[in-house]
Coordinates of C-alpha atoms in Angstrom, one line a residue:
M1 CA 3.4 11.7 -33.7
K2 CA 4.9 10.3 -30.5
T3 CA 6.9 12.2 -27.9
I4 CA 8.6 11.3 -24.8
I5 CA 8.5 13.9 -22.1
Y6 CA 11.3 13.9 -19.5
S7 CA 11.3 15.7 -16.1
I8 CA 14.5 16.7 -14.3
T9 CA 12.5 17.5 -10.9
I10 CA 13.5 14.9 -8.3
F11 CA 11.9 14.7 -5.1
F12 CA 13.7 13.6 -1.9
F13 CA 12.8 13.0 1.7
S14 CA 15.3 13.9 4.5
A15 CA 15.3 10.5 6.1
N16 CA 17.8 11.6 8.7
V17 CA 15.9 14.6 9.8
I18 CA 12.7 12.5 10.2
A19 CA 14.6 9.8 12.0
A20 CA 16.0 12.3 14.4
N21 CA 12.7 13.8 15.2
F22 CA 11.4 10.3 15.8
Y23 CA 14.0 9.4 18.3
S24 CA 14.1 12.7 20.3
Q25 CA 10.3 12.6 20.5
N26 CA 10.2 9.2 21.6
S27 CA 12.9 9.8 24.1
G28 CA 10.7 12.2 25.9
N29 CA 12.5 15.4 24.8
K30 CA 10.4 17.7 22.4
I31 CA 13.6 19.1 20.9
Q32 CA 13.1 18.5 17.3
Q33 CA 16.2 19.9 15.8
I34 CA 19.3 21.1 17.4
T35 CA 21.9 23.1 15.5
E36 CA 24.7 25.1 16.6
N37 CA 22.6 28.3 16.2
E38 CA 19.2 26.9 17.2
F39 CA 17.6 25.4 20.4
Q40 CA 13.9 25.0 20.5
V41 CA 11.8 23.6 23.2
H42 CA 8.1 22.8 22.5
D43 CA 5.1 21.8 24.4
L44 CA 4.5 18.1 25.1
P45 CA 2.3 16.8 22.3
P46 CA -1.1 15.3 23.3
T47 CA -1.8 11.5 23.5
T48 CA -4.9 9.5 22.4
S49 CA -7.4 7.5 24.5
K50 CA -6.8 4.4 22.4
V51 CA -2.9 4.0 22.3
Y52 CA -0.6 6.0 24.3
P53 CA 2.9 5.8 26.0
G54 CA 2.8 4.3 29.4
T55 CA 4.9 5.2 32.3
D56 CA 7.5 2.6 31.2
G57 CA 7.6 4.3 27.8
K58 CA 5.9 1.4 26.1
L59 CA 2.6 1.9 24.3
V60 CA -0.6 1.0 26.1
Y61 CA -3.5 -0.3 24.0
V62 CA -7.1 0.3 25.3
A63 CA -9.5 -2.3 24.0
D64 CA -13.2 -1.8 23.6
S65 CA -15.9 -3.9 25.5
L66 CA -15.4 -6.7 22.8
G67 CA -11.6 -6.5 23.1
N68 CA -10.9 -4.7 19.9
K69 CA -7.8 -2.5 19.9
I70 CA -5.6 -0.5 17.6
P71 CA -3.5 -3.3 15.8
D72 CA 0.2 -3.7 15.8
F73 CA 1.3 -2.7 12.0
S74 CA 5.0 -3.3 12.5
N75 CA 5.0 -6.6 10.4
A76 CA 4.6 -4.5 7.3
G77 CA 7.5 -4.5 4.9
Y78 CA 10.4 -6.7 3.5
K79 CA 11.0 -10.0 5.6
G80 CA 8.0 -8.8 8.0
G81 CA 9.5 -5.6 8.9
G82 CA 12.7 -4.4 10.6
V83 CA 15.0 -6.1 7.9
P84 CA 17.1 -3.9 5.6
V85 CA 16.8 -4.3 2.0
P86 CA 19.9 -5.9 0.9
Y87 CA 22.4 -5.1 -1.8
V88 CA 22.8 -8.1 -4.1
A89 CA 25.9 -8.8 -6.2
I90 CA 25.9 -8.2 -9.8
K91 CA 26.0 -11.2 -12.2
E92 CA 25.1 -9.6 -15.6
T93 CA 25.7 -6.2 -17.0
V94 CA 23.6 -4.7 -19.8
W95 CA 24.4 -1.5 -22.1
P96 CA 21.8 0.1 -24.2
V97 CA 21.5 -0.5 -27.8
L98 CA 19.4 1.4 -30.6
G99 CA 16.1 0.0 -31.1
D100 CA 14.3 -2.5 -28.9
N101 CA 16.2 -3.5 -25.8
S102 CA 13.5 -5.8 -24.2
G103 CA 15.0 -9.0 -25.5
L104 CA 18.6 -8.1 -24.5
I105 CA 17.6 -7.3 -20.9
Q106 CA 15.1 -10.3 -20.7
S107 CA 18.0 -12.5 -21.8
A108 CA 20.1 -11.3 -19.1
I109 CA 17.4 -11.8 -16.6
D110 CA 16.9 -15.4 -17.8
R111 CA 20.5 -16.1 -17.5
V112 CA 20.6 -15.0 -13.9
S113 CA 17.3 -16.9 -13.2
A114 CA 19.3 -20.0 -14.3
L115 CA 22.0 -19.7 -11.5
P116 CA 21.5 -21.5 -8.1
L117 CA 20.2 -19.7 -5.2
D118 CA 22.9 -18.7 -2.5
A119 CA 22.6 -19.1 1.1
N120 CA 20.8 -16.0 1.5
G121 CA 18.2 -16.8 -1.3
F122 CA 19.6 -14.7 -4.1
R123 CA 20.9 -15.4 -7.4
G124 CA 22.2 -12.0 -8.4
A125 CA 21.4 -8.7 -9.8
V126 CA 21.2 -7.5 -13.5
L127 CA 22.9 -4.0 -13.8
L128 CA 21.5 -1.7 -16.5
K129 CA 24.1 0.9 -17.4
M130 CA 23.0 4.5 -17.7
G131 CA 21.3 5.3 -21.0
I132 CA 17.8 5.0 -22.8
Y133 CA 16.3 1.4 -23.2
N134 CA 13.5 1.3 -25.5
L135 CA 11.1 -1.6 -24.8
D136 CA 8.8 -3.0 -27.4
K137 CA 7.9 -5.8 -24.9
P138 CA 7.4 -6.0 -21.0
L139 CA 10.1 -7.5 -18.9
N140 CA 9.5 -10.5 -16.7
I141 CA 11.1 -11.7 -13.3
S142 CA 9.7 -15.1 -12.8
A143 CA 12.2 -16.7 -10.5
S144 CA 13.4 -15.8 -6.9
G145 CA 16.4 -13.9 -6.1
I146 CA 16.6 -11.6 -9.0
V147 CA 17.3 -8.0 -8.7
L148 CA 17.1 -5.4 -11.5
R149 CA 19.2 -2.3 -10.8
G150 CA 20.0 0.8 -12.8
E151 CA 22.5 3.5 -12.5
G152 CA 20.2 6.1 -11.3
M153 CA 16.7 7.4 -11.5
S154 CA 17.5 10.9 -13.0
D155 CA 17.4 11.9 -16.5
V156 CA 21.0 11.0 -17.0
G157 CA 20.5 7.5 -15.2
T158 CA 19.0 4.3 -16.4
I159 CA 15.7 5.1 -18.4
L160 CA 13.3 2.5 -19.4
I161 CA 10.7 3.5 -22.0
G162 CA 7.6 1.4 -22.4
K163 CA 6.7 1.9 -26.1
I164 CA 3.1 2.1 -27.5
S165 CA 2.1 -1.2 -28.8
E166 CA -0.5 -2.2 -31.4
E167 CA -2.6 -3.6 -28.8
R168 CA -3.3 -2.0 -25.4
T169 CA -0.7 -3.3 -22.9
R170 CA -1.9 -5.2 -19.9
G171 CA 0.3 -5.8 -17.0
G172 CA 3.4 -3.8 -16.5
V173 CA 6.7 -2.8 -18.0
I174 CA 8.3 -4.8 -15.4
N175 CA 6.4 -7.8 -14.1
I176 CA 7.6 -9.6 -11.0
S177 CA 5.5 -12.9 -10.9
G178 CA 5.7 -16.7 -9.9
E179 CA 3.7 -19.0 -12.0
A180 CA 1.6 -19.7 -8.9
G181 CA 0.6 -18.6 -5.5
I182 CA -0.5 -20.4 -2.5
T183 CA -2.5 -23.4 -2.5
I184 CA -4.7 -24.3 0.6
I185 CA -4.6 -27.9 1.9
E186 CA -8.3 -28.5 2.5
K187 CA -8.0 -31.6 4.6
S188 CA -5.8 -29.4 7.2
K189 CA -8.9 -27.5 8.0
Q190 CA -9.7 -26.6 11.7
V191 CA -12.5 -24.6 13.0
I192 CA -11.9 -21.7 15.3
T193 CA -13.8 -22.3 18.5
D194 CA -13.9 -18.7 19.9
D195 CA -17.3 -16.9 19.6
Y196 CA -15.2 -13.8 18.9
V197 CA -11.6 -13.0 17.8
A198 CA -11.1 -9.3 18.3
V199 CA -9.1 -6.9 16.1
G200 CA -5.6 -6.6 16.9
T201 CA -5.5 -10.2 18.4
N202 CA -2.7 -12.8 17.6
S203 CA -4.2 -15.8 19.4
F204 CA -7.2 -17.9 19.1
N205 CA -8.6 -21.4 19.8
V206 CA -9.1 -24.3 17.5
K207 CA -11.1 -27.5 17.7
S208 CA -7.7 -29.5 17.5
A209 CA -4.2 -28.1 17.2
K210 CA -2.4 -31.5 17.3
K211 CA -1.4 -31.3 13.6
Y212 CA 0.0 -27.7 13.8
K213 CA 3.2 -26.4 15.0
A214 CA 5.3 -23.3 15.3
G215 CA 6.6 -22.2 11.7
D216 CA 3.6 -23.7 9.9
K217 CA 2.3 -21.0 7.2
I218 CA -1.5 -21.0 7.6
I219 CA -4.5 -19.1 6.4
V220 CA -6.7 -17.8 9.0
R221 CA -10.1 -17.4 7.2
R222 CA -12.8 -15.0 8.4
I223 CA -16.2 -16.0 7.2
G224 CA -18.7 -13.3 6.3
N225 CA -22.1 -14.7 5.6
E226 CA -25.4 -13.5 4.3
A227 CA -26.3 -12.3 7.9
F228 CA -23.0 -10.2 7.8
I229 CA -23.8 -8.5 4.5
N230 CA -27.4 -7.7 6.1
E231 CA -25.8 -6.4 9.1
I232 CA -23.6 -3.8 7.2
G233 CA -26.4 -2.6 5.2
L234 CA -25.3 -3.9 1.8
D235 CA -28.0 -6.5 1.0
Q236 CA -30.1 -6.2 -2.1
E237 CA -33.0 -5.1 -0.2
T238 CA -31.2 -2.0 1.2
V239 CA -29.0 -1.0 -1.7
G240 CA -30.5 -2.7 -4.6
R241 CA -28.0 -3.1 -7.5
N242 CA -25.1 -2.0 -5.4
S243 CA -25.5 -5.0 -3.0
W244 CA -22.7 -7.4 -2.0
R245 CA -22.5 -11.1 -1.9
P246 CA -21.0 -12.8 1.3
F247 CA -17.3 -13.0 1.3
N248 CA -14.4 -14.3 3.3
I249 CA -11.2 -12.7 4.2
N250 CA -8.0 -14.8 4.1
F251 CA -5.2 -13.6 6.5
D252 CA -1.9 -15.0 5.6
R253 CA 0.2 -15.8 8.8
I254 CA 2.9 -18.0 10.3
I255 CA 2.3 -19.9 13.7
T256 CA 4.8 -18.5 16.4
K257 CA 3.3 -21.0 19.1
V258 CA 1.0 -23.7 20.0
E259 CA -0.1 -24.4 23.5
G260 CA -2.9 -27.0 23.7
N261 CA -5.5 -25.9 21.2
T262 CA -4.4 -22.2 21.5
I263 CA -2.6 -21.0 18.4
T264 CA -0.6 -17.7 18.2
V265 CA 0.4 -16.1 14.9
D266 CA 3.1 -13.6 13.9
A267 CA 0.6 -10.8 13.0
P268 CA -2.7 -9.7 14.3
I269 CA -6.2 -10.1 12.9
F270 CA -7.6 -7.1 11.2
T271 CA -11.2 -7.9 11.0
A272 CA -13.0 -9.6 14.0
V273 CA -13.8 -13.2 13.5
E274 CA -17.4 -13.7 14.9
E275 CA -19.3 -16.8 15.3
R276 CA -22.7 -15.1 14.2
W277 CA -21.3 -14.2 10.9
G278 CA -19.9 -17.8 10.2
G279 CA -16.9 -17.9 12.5
G280 CA -13.5 -18.7 11.3
E281 CA -11.3 -21.5 10.1
I282 CA -7.6 -22.3 9.6
Y283 CA -5.8 -24.1 7.0
K284 CA -2.2 -25.1 6.1
Y285 CA -1.0 -24.2 2.6
N286 CA 1.5 -25.0 0.0
D287 CA 3.5 -21.8 -1.1
A288 CA 4.8 -21.5 -4.7
R289 CA 5.3 -17.6 -4.6
I290 CA 8.7 -16.4 -5.8
E291 CA 10.6 -14.1 -3.2
N292 CA 13.7 -11.9 -2.8
A293 CA 13.2 -9.9 -6.0
G294 CA 13.8 -6.2 -6.4
V295 CA 13.8 -3.3 -8.8
E296 CA 15.9 -0.2 -7.9
N297 CA 17.7 2.8 -8.9
L298 CA 16.1 3.6 -12.3
R299 CA 13.3 5.5 -14.3
G300 CA 10.4 4.2 -16.1
I301 CA 8.5 6.2 -18.9
S302 CA 5.3 5.3 -20.7
E303 CA 5.2 6.6 -24.3
Y304 CA 2.0 8.2 -25.2
D305 CA 0.3 9.9 -28.1
P306 CA 0.4 13.7 -27.3
S307 CA -2.3 14.4 -30.0
V308 CA -4.9 12.8 -27.7
R309 CA -6.2 15.4 -25.4
T310 CA -9.4 16.4 -23.4
T311 CA -10.8 19.1 -21.3
E312 CA -13.1 16.6 -19.6
Y313 CA -12.3 16.1 -15.8
G314 CA -15.4 13.6 -15.0
N315 CA -16.4 12.9 -11.4
M316 CA -13.5 15.1 -9.8
D317 CA -15.6 17.4 -7.5
R318 CA -19.1 17.4 -8.8
D319 CA -22.3 16.4 -6.5
D320 CA -24.2 15.3 -9.6
L321 CA -22.9 12.8 -12.2
D322 CA -25.0 13.9 -15.1
A323 CA -23.0 14.7 -18.0
R324 CA -24.4 18.4 -17.8
Y325 CA -22.6 18.9 -14.5
R326 CA -19.2 17.3 -15.3
Y327 CA -16.3 19.5 -14.6
K328 CA -14.4 20.9 -17.8
G329 CA -11.1 22.8 -17.5
E330 CA -7.8 23.2 -19.2
E331 CA -7.0 21.1 -22.1
Y332 CA -4.5 18.0 -20.9
Y333 CA -2.9 14.9 -22.4
S334 CA -5.4 12.0 -22.1
D335 CA -4.1 9.2 -24.2
E336 CA -4.8 5.8 -22.7
N337 CA -3.6 3.4 -25.2
H338 CA -0.2 3.0 -23.6
Y339 CA 1.3 1.4 -20.4
G340 CA -0.9 1.7 -17.3
V341 CA 1.5 0.1 -14.9
F342 CA 5.3 0.5 -14.6
I343 CA 5.9 -2.4 -12.0
N344 CA 3.4 -5.1 -11.4
I345 CA 3.9 -7.7 -8.7
S346 CA 2.0 -11.1 -8.4
N347 CA 2.4 -14.5 -6.7
A348 CA 5.3 -13.0 -4.7
Q349 CA 6.6 -12.1 -1.3
N350 CA 9.6 -10.4 0.0
V351 CA 9.9 -8.1 -2.9
W352 CA 11.2 -4.5 -3.0
V353 CA 11.0 -1.3 -5.2
R354 CA 13.5 1.5 -4.2
N355 CA 14.7 4.6 -5.7
M356 CA 12.4 4.6 -8.7
Y357 CA 11.1 7.6 -10.9
A358 CA 8.1 7.1 -13.1
L359 CA 6.5 9.1 -15.6
H360 CA 3.1 9.2 -17.7
F361 CA 1.7 5.8 -16.6
T362 CA -2.2 5.7 -16.7
N363 CA -2.9 4.0 -13.6
S364 CA -0.1 2.5 -11.2
V365 CA 3.6 3.1 -11.1
I366 CA 3.6 0.1 -8.6
Q367 CA 0.7 -2.4 -8.2
S368 CA 1.1 -5.2 -5.7
N369 CA -1.9 -7.6 -6.2
A370 CA -4.0 -9.9 -3.9
G371 CA -1.8 -12.8 -2.7
T372 CA 1.5 -10.9 -2.4
K373 CA 3.0 -10.2 1.0
W374 CA 5.9 -8.4 2.6
I375 CA 6.5 -5.8 0.0
T376 CA 8.7 -2.8 0.7
I377 CA 8.3 0.5 -1.6
Q378 CA 10.5 3.3 -0.7
D379 CA 12.0 6.5 -1.9
C380 CA 9.9 6.4 -5.2
E381 CA 8.2 9.2 -7.2
S382 CA 5.4 9.5 -9.8
R383 CA 5.1 12.5 -11.9
E384 CA 2.9 13.6 -14.9
P385 CA 0.6 10.6 -15.5
V386 CA -1.1 10.7 -18.8
S387 CA -4.8 9.5 -18.8
Q388 CA -8.2 10.8 -18.4
R389 CA -8.7 12.2 -15.1
W390 CA -11.9 10.5 -13.9
G391 CA -12.8 7.2 -12.3
G392 CA -10.7 3.9 -12.7
R393 CA -7.4 5.7 -13.3
R394 CA -4.3 7.1 -11.6
F395 CA -4.2 4.5 -8.7
T396 CA -0.6 5.4 -8.2
Y397 CA 0.8 3.2 -5.3
Q398 CA -1.7 0.3 -5.3
M399 CA -1.3 -2.3 -2.7
N400 CA -3.7 -5.0 -2.8
G401 CA -1.7 -7.7 -0.9
Q402 CA -0.8 -8.0 2.8
M403 CA 1.7 -6.3 5.1
C404 CA 3.1 -4.0 2.4
L405 CA 5.1 -1.0 3.4
V406 CA 5.2 2.2 1.3
Q407 CA 7.6 5.0 2.6
R408 CA 9.0 8.2 1.6
S409 CA 7.2 8.3 -1.6
L410 CA 5.5 10.9 -3.6
S411 CA 2.7 11.1 -6.0
Q412 CA 2.0 14.1 -8.3
K413 CA -1.4 14.6 -10.1
G414 CA -2.5 11.1 -9.0
R415 CA -6.2 10.5 -8.2
H416 CA -6.2 7.6 -5.5
S417 CA -2.4 8.0 -5.0
F418 CA -1.9 5.7 -2.1
V419 CA -4.9 3.2 -2.5
L420 CA -5.9 -0.4 -1.7
Q421 CA -8.7 -2.5 -3.1
G422 CA -10.5 -5.7 -1.9
P423 CA -10.7 -7.4 1.6
E424 CA -7.4 -9.4 1.3
A425 CA -5.6 -5.7 1.4
S426 CA -4.8 -5.7 5.0
G427 CA -1.9 -4.8 7.3
N428 CA -0.3 -2.3 4.9
V429 CA 1.3 0.8 5.9
Y430 CA 1.9 4.1 4.1
L431 CA 4.6 6.1 6.0
Y432 CA 5.8 9.7 5.4
C433 CA 4.3 9.8 1.9
Q434 CA 2.8 12.8 -0.1
A435 CA 0.2 13.5 -2.7
V436 CA 0.9 16.7 -4.7
N437 CA -1.9 18.2 -7.0
P438 CA -4.2 15.2 -6.4
Y439 CA -7.4 14.9 -8.5
S440 CA -9.0 12.7 -5.6
T441 CA -8.5 11.1 -2.3
S442 CA -6.0 8.5 -1.1
E443 CA -7.9 5.7 0.5
P444 CA -9.1 1.9 0.9
H445 CA -11.2 2.1 -2.2
N446 CA -13.1 -1.1 -2.7
R447 CA -15.0 -3.4 -0.6
W448 CA -13.8 -3.8 3.1
V449 CA -10.1 -3.2 2.7
N450 CA -9.1 -3.8 6.4
G451 CA -6.3 -2.9 9.0
V452 CA -4.5 -0.3 7.1
L453 CA -2.3 2.5 8.7
Y454 CA -1.6 6.0 7.1
D455 CA 1.2 7.4 9.3
N456 CA 2.4 11.0 8.6
V457 CA 0.8 11.1 5.2
K458 CA 0.2 14.4 3.5
A459 CA -2.7 13.8 1.1
P460 CA -6.5 14.0 1.1
L461 CA -7.8 11.0 2.8
T462 CA -11.0 9.0 3.3
A463 CA -12.1 5.7 5.0
R464 CA -15.9 6.0 4.3
F465 CA -19.0 4.5 2.7
W466 CA -19.6 5.0 -0.9
D467 CA -23.1 5.2 -2.3
Y468 CA -22.1 3.1 -5.1
I469 CA -21.0 -0.6 -5.7
I470 CA -17.9 0.1 -3.7
G471 CA -20.0 0.2 -0.3
W472 CA -17.9 0.2 2.9
A473 CA -14.5 0.7 1.4
G474 CA -12.5 0.2 4.6
A475 CA -12.7 -1.0 8.0
N476 CA -10.3 -0.7 11.0
I477 CA -8.4 2.0 9.2
V478 CA -5.9 4.2 11.2
L479 CA -5.0 7.8 10.1
W480 CA -2.0 8.8 12.4
N481 CA -0.6 12.4 12.4
C482 CA -1.8 13.0 8.8
E483 CA -2.4 16.3 7.0
G484 CA -4.9 17.3 4.6
D485 CA -8.7 17.2 4.2
F486 CA -10.3 13.9 5.2
L487 CA -13.6 12.2 5.7
I488 CA -13.7 9.2 8.0
Q489 CA -16.9 7.3 9.0
Q490 CA -17.7 4.1 11.0
P491 CA -18.9 0.9 9.3
P492 CA -21.2 -1.5 11.2
T493 CA -19.3 -4.0 13.3
A494 CA -16.0 -2.2 13.0
Q495 CA -14.4 1.2 13.3
N496 CA -12.2 3.9 11.6
Y497 CA -9.8 6.0 13.4
S498 CA -8.2 9.4 12.8
F499 CA -5.6 10.5 15.5
G500 CA -3.7 14.1 15.4
H501 CA -4.9 14.9 11.9
I502 CA -4.3 18.5 10.8
G503 CA -7.1 19.2 8.1
V504 CA -10.9 19.7 7.7
N505 CA -13.2 16.6 8.2
A506 CA -14.7 16.9 4.8
V507 CA -13.5 16.4 1.2
I508 CA -14.9 17.7 -2.1
F509 CA -13.9 14.8 -4.4
N510 CA -16.6 12.2 -5.7
A511 CA -19.1 14.2 -3.6
A512 CA -22.1 12.6 -5.5
L513 CA -21.1 9.3 -4.1
Q514 CA -20.9 10.4 -0.5
D515 CA -23.4 9.6 2.1
L516 CA -23.1 11.9 5.0
T517 CA -25.9 10.3 7.1
K518 CA -23.3 7.4 8.0
P519 CA -21.9 8.0 11.5
N520 CA -18.5 9.5 11.9
G521 CA -15.4 7.4 12.7
H522 CA -13.5 8.0 15.7
V523 CA -11.5 11.3 15.6
E524 CA -9.2 12.6 18.4
S525 CA -6.8 15.5 18.5
L526 CA -8.1 17.3 15.3
D527 CA -5.5 20.0 14.2
K528 CA -2.8 18.9 16.6
H529 CA -0.4 16.0 16.1
V530 CA -0.2 13.5 18.9
S531 CA 2.7 11.2 20.6
P532 CA 4.3 9.2 19.5
Q533 CA 5.2 10.9 16.3
S534 CA 5.1 7.8 14.1
L535 CA 3.1 4.8 15.2
Y536 CA 4.5 2.3 12.9
L537 CA 8.2 3.1 13.8
T538 CA 7.2 3.0 17.5
Q539 CA 5.6 -0.4 17.2
L540 CA 8.5 -1.6 15.2
K541 CA 11.1 -0.5 17.9
E542 CA 9.0 -2.0 20.7
R543 CA 8.6 -5.5 18.8
L544 CA 12.3 -5.8 17.4
G545 CA 14.3 -3.0 19.0
E546 CA 15.9 0.2 17.8
Q547 CA 18.2 -1.3 15.2
A548 CA 15.1 -2.5 13.3
V549 CA 14.0 1.2 12.9
K550 CA 17.5 2.0 11.8
N551 CA 17.4 -0.8 9.3
V552 CA 14.2 0.3 7.4
F553 CA 14.2 4.1 8.0
S554 CA 17.4 5.3 6.3
H555 CA 18.8 5.5 3.0
V556 CA 21.1 2.9 1.8
E557 CA 24.6 4.4 1.6

């Protein structure tokens, strides 16, 4: 038997109230809301020792002895931050039919894909009229300038139902993916000559910059050799089968200035480039990624088999992984032979998903893979995922690319609700998000995710060492004015930070894989929020002006 479960609960953030609070706090007045019947004056919030408002009102960054500082995260989001998500003109309209709708929608997408790009880089939108669209096959957007738009994300809006297939479906119900990503031009290689390029730095020196100019797209490669693996304690002698191999980090950047052999790029470095660990290199690259694509204003449902149920909860909160100690509880739906991902993004940049509601997906409602860049996810909601409730599942908003922004979004019953994996997941921001009824922590989850900001997030959070193959999951992670239990530890050669966190510095999830002998990260102002209220919005305002904040932090009317 197959059933489809609908939910009529819609979650909304009040963007206007949050923005009003942000502006009032950053103007120096701690008057959070003023109504005709209410006038409240509050104490000045504390500031931090690492970044704080100066006498001129602009942020002051305090570097450590090596020059490392809290990075500027404001390049996260569509078009590099501060640019509003556009409204794209409709070129095709689709109405639902009985039976399979996948061919009908895909044909409309293909017709718009054949249109020429306009001056702004768009071909047009495919409008899906309200109704139910059963999909026997996934939908694919493989050209730039395509938007898939519904007529609402409620239960009377546009509803896409990913049907159970004979084979377990890999990928997403909707796949935004180019045929190829970037290709490094090996002959363009130049070695970085600095002994140390600090975290938060935008400039560095190379052996020769003669063939580079402003506007060039480059990879800044941070090398991590065997000596680095030994330094962070993940060599085979120290951790046995959980050891790591040497790895590099590729930062995707654009040159903004060249002076002699000094190169300045558009966004900072998030893991220090250090000569003793192999130094760094830069390369030009060819870019084949698609861009200017979006999904908006619709609902996605993954059909599942309700006869598949379990009482097993796995490694949720036990300090021993032996089967005898695993948590058992109330029976729940646990089928996994259905769609795991709603929207999957690969080989793409400048993509958005907004006003989206998802039900029953086993893993991610949105997954942005390594090689993606400048993604905005906003005003989205995930509820009632259907899967087993232990490891490897329910990574709800998974951002594995670079400079992605997830804002005003909710995850219910996720595990790692706001999560990232891999060393190329860097420069990403989660802003005003919330995890409700979580079964694990939101976090950098795998192998040196670096330079991530959790800004006003309500969820259990970690940036820690795993006594497992994951090892040091994240480095140079910043938790800013978040709420919920948390665990933050300092990796060798790097740091993790918590500022203004309301919650206990301890978590119960995956207790068997914690190593509390590792040093604590940098924690300031525990249980009291700090100023400014939002680090990301303040950095964005200082870099691009007040209009940039208004562009990204309000609902489209």
